[in-house]
Short mmCIF file of N, CA, C and O in Angstrom, two decimals:
data_model
loop_
_atom_site.label_atom_id
_atom_site.label_comp_id
_atom_site.label_asym_id
_atom_site.label_seq_id
_atom_site.Cartn_x
_atom_site.Cartn_y
_atom_site.Cartn_z
N MET A 1 -2.63 -20.09 0.60
CA MET A 1 -3.80 -19.14 0.63
C MET A 1 -3.16 -18.03 1.18
O MET A 1 -2.85 -17.88 2.56
N ALA A 2 -3.21 -16.78 0.73
CA ALA A 2 -3.03 -15.55 1.29
C ALA A 2 -4.05 -15.10 2.31
O ALA A 2 -5.07 -15.12 2.13
N LEU A 3 -3.51 -14.68 3.20
CA LEU A 3 -4.13 -13.91 4.56
C LEU A 3 -4.33 -12.69 4.48
O LEU A 3 -5.07 -12.06 4.72
N TYR A 4 -3.22 -11.91 4.00
CA TYR A 4 -3.35 -10.56 4.09
C TYR A 4 -3.75 -9.60 2.45
O TYR A 4 -3.99 -8.54 2.66
N TYR A 5 -3.92 -10.47 1.34
CA TYR A 5 -4.44 -9.83 0.28
C TYR A 5 -5.06 -10.96 -0.51
O TYR A 5 -5.05 -12.09 -0.14
N ASN A 6 -5.46 -10.55 -1.76
CA ASN A 6 -6.47 -11.29 -2.65
C ASN A 6 -6.03 -11.00 -4.08
O ASN A 6 -6.24 -9.82 -4.57
N ILE A 7 -5.59 -12.00 -4.85
CA ILE A 7 -5.31 -11.61 -6.24
C ILE A 7 -6.25 -11.99 -7.21
O ILE A 7 -5.94 -11.97 -8.52
N SER A 8 -7.45 -12.23 -6.92
CA SER A 8 -8.78 -12.64 -7.80
C SER A 8 -8.86 -11.53 -8.90
O SER A 8 -8.78 -11.98 -10.07
N LYS A 9 -8.79 -10.34 -8.26
CA LYS A 9 -9.08 -9.51 -9.42
C LYS A 9 -7.80 -9.42 -10.40
O LYS A 9 -8.20 -9.05 -11.62
N ILE A 10 -6.91 -9.40 -9.94
CA ILE A 10 -5.31 -9.42 -10.78
C ILE A 10 -5.60 -10.44 -11.71
O ILE A 10 -5.18 -10.46 -13.00
N ASN A 11 -5.84 -11.65 -11.14
CA ASN A 11 -5.95 -12.82 -12.00
C ASN A 11 -7.07 -12.90 -13.17
O ASN A 11 -6.67 -13.25 -14.30
N GLU A 12 -8.04 -12.19 -12.83
CA GLU A 12 -9.10 -12.09 -13.88
C GLU A 12 -8.52 -11.11 -14.86
O GLU A 12 -8.67 -11.10 -16.06
N GLN A 13 -7.96 -9.96 -14.39
CA GLN A 13 -7.55 -8.85 -15.24
C GLN A 13 -6.46 -9.33 -16.12
O GLN A 13 -6.19 -8.92 -17.38
N LYS A 14 -5.31 -10.24 -15.85
CA LYS A 14 -4.50 -10.73 -16.36
C LYS A 14 -4.74 -11.97 -17.15
O LYS A 14 -3.96 -12.63 -17.69
N GLN A 15 -5.92 -12.53 -16.96
CA GLN A 15 -6.52 -13.67 -17.69
C GLN A 15 -5.67 -15.01 -17.05
O GLN A 15 -5.44 -15.77 -17.97
N ASN A 16 -5.43 -14.86 -15.82
CA ASN A 16 -4.93 -16.06 -15.17
C ASN A 16 -3.47 -16.26 -15.87
O ASN A 16 -2.85 -17.51 -15.55
N ASN A 17 -2.87 -15.52 -16.32
CA ASN A 17 -1.36 -15.59 -16.92
C ASN A 17 -0.28 -15.33 -15.64
O ASN A 17 -0.23 -14.20 -15.13
N ALA A 18 -0.05 -16.31 -15.37
CA ALA A 18 1.00 -16.42 -14.09
C ALA A 18 2.12 -15.43 -14.14
O ALA A 18 2.35 -14.58 -13.15
N ASP A 19 2.89 -15.33 -15.33
CA ASP A 19 3.92 -14.35 -15.37
C ASP A 19 3.44 -12.96 -15.16
O ASP A 19 4.22 -12.12 -14.47
N GLU A 20 2.38 -12.72 -15.97
CA GLU A 20 1.72 -11.29 -15.88
C GLU A 20 1.29 -10.68 -14.50
O GLU A 20 1.61 -10.05 -13.82
N VAL A 21 0.62 -11.92 -13.67
CA VAL A 21 0.27 -11.94 -12.37
C VAL A 21 1.53 -11.45 -11.38
O VAL A 21 1.46 -10.56 -10.62
N LYS A 22 2.73 -12.23 -11.38
CA LYS A 22 3.76 -12.12 -10.91
C LYS A 22 4.57 -11.06 -10.91
O LYS A 22 4.81 -10.10 -10.12
N ARG A 23 4.45 -10.38 -12.14
CA ARG A 23 5.09 -8.85 -12.85
C ARG A 23 4.28 -7.82 -12.02
O ARG A 23 4.96 -7.02 -11.30
N TYR A 24 3.01 -8.03 -12.02
CA TYR A 24 2.00 -7.08 -11.60
C TYR A 24 2.37 -6.85 -9.98
O TYR A 24 2.48 -5.79 -9.46
N VAL A 25 2.41 -8.18 -9.51
CA VAL A 25 2.67 -8.02 -7.89
C VAL A 25 4.05 -7.43 -7.63
O VAL A 25 4.12 -6.82 -6.50
N ALA A 26 5.05 -7.81 -8.21
CA ALA A 26 6.34 -7.41 -8.06
C ALA A 26 6.42 -5.86 -8.33
O ALA A 26 6.94 -5.17 -7.41
N ASP A 27 5.57 -5.41 -9.14
CA ASP A 27 5.52 -3.93 -9.30
C ASP A 27 4.96 -3.11 -8.29
O ASP A 27 5.22 -2.20 -7.84
N PHE A 28 3.77 -3.83 -7.72
CA PHE A 28 3.06 -3.29 -6.64
C PHE A 28 3.98 -3.20 -5.31
O PHE A 28 4.09 -2.29 -4.68
N VAL A 29 4.70 -4.28 -5.04
CA VAL A 29 5.60 -4.53 -3.81
C VAL A 29 6.71 -3.42 -3.95
O VAL A 29 6.85 -2.50 -2.97
N LEU A 30 7.26 -2.98 -5.12
CA LEU A 30 8.47 -1.94 -5.17
C LEU A 30 7.52 -0.80 -4.98
O LEU A 30 8.26 0.14 -4.13
N LEU A 31 6.65 -0.49 -5.69
CA LEU A 31 5.84 0.57 -5.60
C LEU A 31 5.36 1.19 -4.15
O LEU A 31 5.56 2.10 -3.76
N ALA A 32 4.73 0.19 -3.39
CA ALA A 32 4.24 0.21 -2.21
C ALA A 32 5.26 0.55 -1.18
O ALA A 32 5.15 1.33 -0.28
N GLU A 33 6.55 -0.04 -1.19
CA GLU A 33 7.51 0.18 -0.26
C GLU A 33 8.12 1.50 -0.52
O GLU A 33 8.29 2.45 0.37
N THR A 34 8.22 2.03 -1.76
CA THR A 34 8.75 3.46 -2.00
C THR A 34 7.69 4.56 -1.36
O THR A 34 7.87 5.43 -0.92
N LYS A 35 6.34 4.24 -1.86
CA LYS A 35 5.29 5.14 -1.43
C LYS A 35 4.98 5.03 0.13
O LYS A 35 4.72 6.27 0.82
N LEU A 36 5.27 4.21 0.66
CA LEU A 36 5.15 3.93 2.26
C LEU A 36 6.14 5.18 2.79
O LEU A 36 6.04 5.80 3.93
N LEU A 37 7.46 4.83 2.42
CA LEU A 37 8.38 5.73 2.76
C LEU A 37 8.15 7.17 2.77
O LEU A 37 8.30 8.18 3.37
N LYS A 38 7.68 7.61 1.37
CA LYS A 38 7.54 8.71 0.99
C LYS A 38 6.26 9.35 1.86
O LYS A 38 6.13 10.61 2.00
N LEU A 39 5.19 8.74 1.92
CA LEU A 39 4.01 8.87 2.56
C LEU A 39 4.41 9.35 4.17
O LEU A 39 4.11 10.30 4.78
N GLU A 40 5.26 8.28 4.87
CA GLU A 40 5.77 8.64 6.17
C GLU A 40 6.60 10.16 6.44
O GLU A 40 6.24 10.70 7.10
N LYS A 41 7.27 10.12 5.32
CA LYS A 41 8.02 11.37 5.18
C LYS A 41 7.09 12.73 4.92
O LYS A 41 7.15 13.89 5.99
N ALA A 42 6.45 12.48 4.27
CA ALA A 42 5.34 13.69 4.09
C ALA A 42 4.32 14.18 5.33
O ALA A 42 4.13 15.10 5.38
N ILE A 43 3.86 12.79 5.76
CA ILE A 43 3.05 13.10 7.13
C ILE A 43 4.09 13.71 8.21
O ILE A 43 3.69 14.73 8.78
N SER A 44 5.33 13.34 8.26
CA SER A 44 6.13 13.95 9.51
C SER A 44 6.39 15.51 9.25
O SER A 44 6.55 16.36 9.97
N LYS A 45 6.53 15.86 7.98
CA LYS A 45 6.65 17.15 7.51
C LYS A 45 5.58 17.89 7.12
O LYS A 45 5.46 19.16 6.95
N LYS A 46 4.22 17.36 7.29
CA LYS A 46 2.96 17.82 7.28
C LYS A 46 2.75 18.51 5.67
O LYS A 46 2.30 19.52 5.52
N LYS A 47 3.27 17.54 4.77
CA LYS A 47 3.17 18.10 3.40
C LYS A 47 2.05 17.52 3.06
O LYS A 47 1.80 16.42 2.30
N TYR A 48 0.89 18.23 2.94
CA TYR A 48 -0.60 17.53 3.12
C TYR A 48 -1.11 17.13 1.43
O TYR A 48 -1.55 16.02 1.45
N ASP A 49 -0.54 18.07 0.66
CA ASP A 49 -0.45 17.59 -0.88
C ASP A 49 0.13 16.55 -1.41
O ASP A 49 -0.34 15.57 -1.92
N LYS A 50 1.31 16.05 -0.81
CA LYS A 50 1.93 14.92 -1.14
C LYS A 50 1.55 13.73 -0.06
O LYS A 50 1.51 12.67 -0.69
N VAL A 51 0.86 13.90 0.87
CA VAL A 51 0.24 12.77 1.61
C VAL A 51 -0.85 12.35 0.59
O VAL A 51 -1.03 11.19 0.66
N LEU A 52 -1.73 13.24 0.32
CA LEU A 52 -2.99 12.78 -0.50
C LEU A 52 -2.33 12.33 -1.66
O LEU A 52 -2.92 11.08 -2.20
N LYS A 53 -1.35 12.57 -2.40
CA LYS A 53 -0.99 12.14 -3.76
C LYS A 53 -0.58 10.49 -3.44
O LYS A 53 -0.74 9.75 -4.15
N HIS A 54 0.29 10.45 -2.36
CA HIS A 54 0.73 8.97 -2.26
C HIS A 54 -0.35 8.01 -1.70
O HIS A 54 -0.36 6.84 -2.06
N VAL A 55 -1.17 8.64 -0.77
CA VAL A 55 -2.00 7.48 0.05
C VAL A 55 -3.23 7.38 -1.19
O VAL A 55 -3.82 6.14 -1.28
N SER A 56 -3.37 8.23 -2.28
CA SER A 56 -4.44 8.02 -3.45
C SER A 56 -3.73 6.97 -4.15
O SER A 56 -4.35 6.10 -4.69
N LYS A 57 -2.37 6.85 -4.65
CA LYS A 57 -1.79 5.96 -5.54
C LYS A 57 -1.82 4.70 -4.97
O LYS A 57 -2.17 3.69 -5.57
N LEU A 58 -1.37 4.70 -3.53
CA LEU A 58 -1.55 3.16 -2.86
C LEU A 58 -2.90 2.63 -2.76
O LEU A 58 -3.24 1.53 -3.07
N LYS A 59 -3.83 3.58 -2.66
CA LYS A 59 -5.43 3.04 -2.33
C LYS A 59 -5.81 2.28 -3.56
O LYS A 59 -6.48 1.31 -3.40
N LYS A 60 -5.37 2.66 -4.71
CA LYS A 60 -5.95 2.11 -5.96
C LYS A 60 -5.36 0.70 -6.04
O LYS A 60 -6.08 -0.22 -6.41
N PHE A 61 -4.17 0.34 -5.61
CA PHE A 61 -3.82 -0.81 -5.43
C PHE A 61 -4.21 -1.69 -4.25
O PHE A 61 -4.57 -3.02 -4.27
N LEU A 62 -4.34 -1.06 -3.20
CA LEU A 62 -5.17 -1.78 -2.23
C LEU A 62 -6.33 -2.24 -2.25
O LEU A 62 -6.58 -3.43 -2.01
N VAL A 63 -7.18 -1.50 -3.37
CA VAL A 63 -8.47 -1.84 -3.58
C VAL A 63 -8.44 -3.27 -4.62
O VAL A 63 -9.21 -4.05 -4.67
N MET A 64 -7.46 -3.17 -5.57
CA MET A 64 -7.11 -4.34 -6.37
C MET A 64 -6.85 -5.65 -5.85
O MET A 64 -7.20 -6.56 -6.22
N PHE A 65 -5.82 -5.43 -4.49
CA PHE A 65 -5.26 -6.46 -3.83
C PHE A 65 -6.45 -7.03 -2.66
O PHE A 65 -6.10 -7.91 -1.91
N GLU A 66 -7.57 -6.21 -2.63
CA GLU A 66 -8.47 -6.54 -1.54
C GLU A 66 -7.92 -6.25 -0.18
O GLU A 66 -8.25 -7.36 0.73
N ILE A 67 -7.03 -5.15 -0.03
CA ILE A 67 -6.66 -5.16 1.65
C ILE A 67 -7.36 -4.04 2.02
O ILE A 67 -7.06 -2.98 2.25
N ASP A 68 -8.66 -4.66 2.33
CA ASP A 68 -9.71 -3.85 2.52
C ASP A 68 -9.36 -2.96 4.07
O ASP A 68 -10.06 -1.90 4.04
N GLU A 69 -8.79 -3.52 4.98
CA GLU A 69 -8.54 -2.65 6.32
C GLU A 69 -7.62 -1.25 5.93
O GLU A 69 -7.85 -0.37 6.43
N CYS A 70 -7.07 -1.51 5.10
CA CYS A 70 -6.13 -0.66 4.67
C CYS A 70 -6.94 0.42 3.74
O CYS A 70 -6.47 1.69 4.03
N VAL A 71 -7.64 0.11 3.03
CA VAL A 71 -8.46 1.00 2.34
C VAL A 71 -9.20 2.03 3.27
O VAL A 71 -9.19 3.22 2.89
N GLU A 72 -9.73 1.44 4.32
CA GLU A 72 -10.39 2.27 5.46
C GLU A 72 -9.38 3.38 6.06
O GLU A 72 -9.59 4.35 6.31
N TYR A 73 -8.31 2.93 6.28
CA TYR A 73 -7.31 3.88 6.82
C TYR A 73 -6.60 4.93 5.93
O TYR A 73 -6.39 5.84 6.39
N SER A 74 -6.61 4.44 4.64
CA SER A 74 -6.46 5.38 3.59
C SER A 74 -7.46 6.53 3.66
O SER A 74 -6.95 7.60 3.34
N GLU A 75 -8.74 6.15 3.83
CA GLU A 75 -9.81 7.18 3.96
C GLU A 75 -9.43 8.19 4.78
O GLU A 75 -9.29 9.20 4.74
N ALA A 76 -9.03 7.63 6.21
CA ALA A 76 -8.66 8.46 7.43
C ALA A 76 -7.59 9.12 7.12
O ALA A 76 -7.73 10.36 7.47
N ILE A 77 -6.45 8.66 6.44
CA ILE A 77 -5.18 9.58 6.15
C ILE A 77 -5.75 10.84 5.28
O ILE A 77 -5.15 11.74 5.31
N SER A 78 -6.65 10.55 4.20
CA SER A 78 -6.99 11.46 3.31
C SER A 78 -7.98 12.53 3.93
O SER A 78 -7.51 13.90 3.62
N ILE A 79 -8.55 12.01 4.70
CA ILE A 79 -9.62 13.16 5.62
C ILE A 79 -8.61 14.19 6.40
O ILE A 79 -8.72 15.09 6.36
N TRP A 80 -7.61 13.43 7.11
CA TRP A 80 -6.72 14.02 7.96
C TRP A 80 -5.90 15.14 7.03
O TRP A 80 -5.75 16.14 7.28
N ALA A 81 -5.66 14.87 5.89
CA ALA A 81 -4.82 15.59 5.13
C ALA A 81 -5.59 16.93 4.43
O ALA A 81 -5.17 17.84 4.42
N ASP A 82 -6.74 16.40 4.19
CA ASP A 82 -7.72 17.30 3.71
C ASP A 82 -7.96 18.60 4.71
O ASP A 82 -8.12 19.61 4.38
N ASN A 83 -8.25 18.01 5.82
CA ASN A 83 -8.31 18.96 7.15
C ASN A 83 -7.24 19.33 7.67
O ASN A 83 -7.20 20.58 8.54
N GLN A 84 -6.02 19.23 7.07
CA GLN A 84 -4.75 19.64 7.39
C GLN A 84 -4.56 19.59 8.99
O GLN A 84 -4.27 20.42 9.90
N GLY A 85 -4.85 18.40 9.78
CA GLY A 85 -4.70 17.91 10.82
C GLY A 85 -3.58 17.98 11.54
O GLY A 85 -2.47 18.30 10.93
N SER A 86 -3.34 17.89 12.94
CA SER A 86 -2.13 17.76 13.55
C SER A 86 -1.43 16.23 13.26
O SER A 86 -1.99 15.45 12.97
N LYS A 87 0.05 16.33 13.19
CA LYS A 87 0.53 15.10 13.10
C LYS A 87 0.14 14.32 14.19
O LYS A 87 0.31 12.89 13.82
N LYS A 88 0.19 14.49 15.45
CA LYS A 88 -0.26 13.60 16.48
C LYS A 88 -1.52 12.77 16.24
O LYS A 88 -1.42 11.76 16.75
N ALA A 89 -2.52 13.67 15.57
CA ALA A 89 -3.74 12.92 15.14
C ALA A 89 -3.94 11.77 14.34
O ALA A 89 -4.52 10.89 14.40
N ILE A 90 -2.43 11.60 13.58
CA ILE A 90 -2.71 10.51 12.36
C ILE A 90 -1.66 9.52 12.60
O ILE A 90 -1.66 8.57 12.07
N GLU A 91 -0.59 10.03 13.56
CA GLU A 91 0.46 8.90 13.82
C GLU A 91 -0.13 7.51 14.05
O GLU A 91 0.59 6.65 13.54
N GLU A 92 -0.86 7.27 14.93
CA GLU A 92 -1.27 5.82 15.27
C GLU A 92 -2.11 5.29 14.12
O GLU A 92 -1.88 4.00 13.98
N VAL A 93 -2.84 5.95 13.47
CA VAL A 93 -3.54 5.48 12.23
C VAL A 93 -2.44 5.07 11.39
O VAL A 93 -2.79 3.96 10.70
N PHE A 94 -1.48 5.93 10.73
CA PHE A 94 -0.43 5.43 9.96
C PHE A 94 0.24 4.28 10.47
O PHE A 94 0.36 3.27 9.60
N LYS A 95 0.69 4.26 11.52
CA LYS A 95 1.47 2.92 12.18
C LYS A 95 0.81 1.86 11.79
O LYS A 95 1.10 0.96 11.24
N VAL A 96 -0.73 1.66 12.16
CA VAL A 96 -1.30 0.27 11.65
C VAL A 96 -1.68 0.20 10.42
O VAL A 96 -1.49 -1.05 9.80
N TYR A 97 -1.78 1.33 9.76
CA TYR A 97 -1.90 1.13 8.07
C TYR A 97 -0.53 0.70 7.52
O TYR A 97 -0.58 -0.24 7.00
N LYS A 98 0.52 1.05 7.90
CA LYS A 98 1.72 0.70 7.58
C LYS A 98 2.14 -0.71 8.09
O LYS A 98 2.60 -1.55 7.17
N VAL A 99 1.76 -1.19 9.14
CA VAL A 99 1.78 -2.78 9.54
C VAL A 99 1.05 -3.34 8.77
O VAL A 99 1.72 -4.46 8.12
N HIS A 100 -0.12 -3.05 8.30
CA HIS A 100 -0.99 -4.01 7.62
C HIS A 100 -0.33 -4.24 5.95
O HIS A 100 -0.27 -5.22 5.55
N ILE A 101 0.05 -2.98 5.50
CA ILE A 101 0.80 -3.26 4.34
C ILE A 101 1.90 -4.04 4.19
O ILE A 101 2.23 -4.71 3.47
N GLU A 102 2.98 -3.73 5.25
CA GLU A 102 4.01 -4.58 5.31
C GLU A 102 3.84 -5.80 5.42
O GLU A 102 4.65 -6.79 4.93
N LYS A 103 2.71 -6.23 6.01
CA LYS A 103 2.56 -7.70 6.42
C LYS A 103 2.12 -8.37 5.13
O LYS A 103 2.30 -9.50 4.48
N ALA A 104 1.25 -7.53 4.20
CA ALA A 104 0.81 -8.16 2.91
C ALA A 104 2.05 -8.12 1.85
O ALA A 104 2.14 -9.09 1.13
N LEU A 105 2.92 -7.29 1.91
CA LEU A 105 4.06 -7.14 1.13
C LEU A 105 4.98 -8.26 1.40
O LEU A 105 5.44 -8.92 0.44
N LYS A 106 5.16 -8.55 2.80
CA LYS A 106 6.11 -9.67 3.04
C LYS A 106 5.47 -11.25 2.40
O LYS A 106 6.28 -11.78 2.07
N GLU A 107 4.16 -11.27 2.70
CA GLU A 107 3.52 -12.42 2.41
C GLU A 107 3.48 -12.45 0.66
O GLU A 107 3.72 -13.60 0.18
N MET A 108 3.29 -11.49 0.14
CA MET A 108 3.56 -11.48 -1.58
C MET A 108 4.79 -11.73 -1.88
O MET A 108 4.96 -12.62 -2.81
N LYS A 109 6.04 -11.12 -1.18
CA LYS A 109 7.45 -11.64 -1.51
C LYS A 109 7.52 -12.96 -1.28
O LYS A 109 8.11 -13.72 -2.33
N LYS A 110 7.12 -13.78 -0.29
CA LYS A 110 7.26 -15.17 -0.07
C LYS A 110 6.60 -15.85 -1.10
O LYS A 110 7.04 -16.84 -1.64
N ASP A 111 5.13 -15.63 -1.24
CA ASP A 111 4.44 -16.32 -2.08
C ASP A 111 4.70 -16.23 -3.39
O ASP A 111 4.85 -17.32 -4.42
N PHE A 112 5.28 -15.15 -4.00
CA PHE A 112 5.75 -15.11 -5.54
C PHE A 112 7.32 -15.01 -5.70
O PHE A 112 7.74 -14.78 -6.79
N LYS A 113 8.01 -15.43 -4.54
CA LYS A 113 9.44 -15.25 -4.31
C LYS A 113 9.90 -14.13 -5.40
O LYS A 113 10.77 -14.25 -6.16
N ILE A 114 9.62 -13.00 -4.68
CA ILE A 114 9.98 -11.88 -5.09
C ILE A 114 11.36 -11.31 -4.42
O ILE A 114 11.18 -11.15 -3.18
N VAL A 115 12.23 -11.05 -5.20
CA VAL A 115 13.40 -10.31 -4.50
C VAL A 115 13.76 -8.90 -5.16
O VAL A 115 13.76 -8.89 -6.28
N ASN A 116 13.86 -8.01 -3.97
CA ASN A 116 13.75 -6.52 -4.73
C ASN A 116 14.86 -5.97 -3.71
O ASN A 116 15.09 -6.36 -2.63
N PRO A 117 15.65 -4.95 -4.24
CA PRO A 117 16.63 -4.28 -3.20
C PRO A 117 15.90 -3.65 -2.31
O PRO A 117 14.66 -3.03 -2.51
N THR A 118 16.42 -3.67 -0.94
CA THR A 118 15.74 -3.06 0.08
C THR A 118 16.04 -1.37 -0.01
O THR A 118 17.27 -0.66 -0.37
N LEU A 119 14.84 -0.95 0.16
CA LEU A 119 15.09 0.83 -0.20
C LEU A 119 15.74 1.43 1.20
O LEU A 119 15.99 1.16 2.34
#
């Protein structure tokens, strides 16, 4: 049983086709790792428009995988970017957000035996 994510919506969407579900999860893992790196760089460079783009893309998947605590952090990051806040104000929020996502990704890789190149 997964602790950090839930695939019930994906199972429903993919009609419980195990291969389709695994492919979807694998695609998310790769996308999330890439987007987290880009999001971290955008935050450090205060590229607010890119922050919004990356966090929005990730949020769609976080909702699908029911990683609810990260959805809330996504909202906080989006608000920060909309207000063009200081980097210091968002650093802790991003750290927690990143840790939650990384735990879910690690668990998905283990559960679905996903091997992908490290970015």
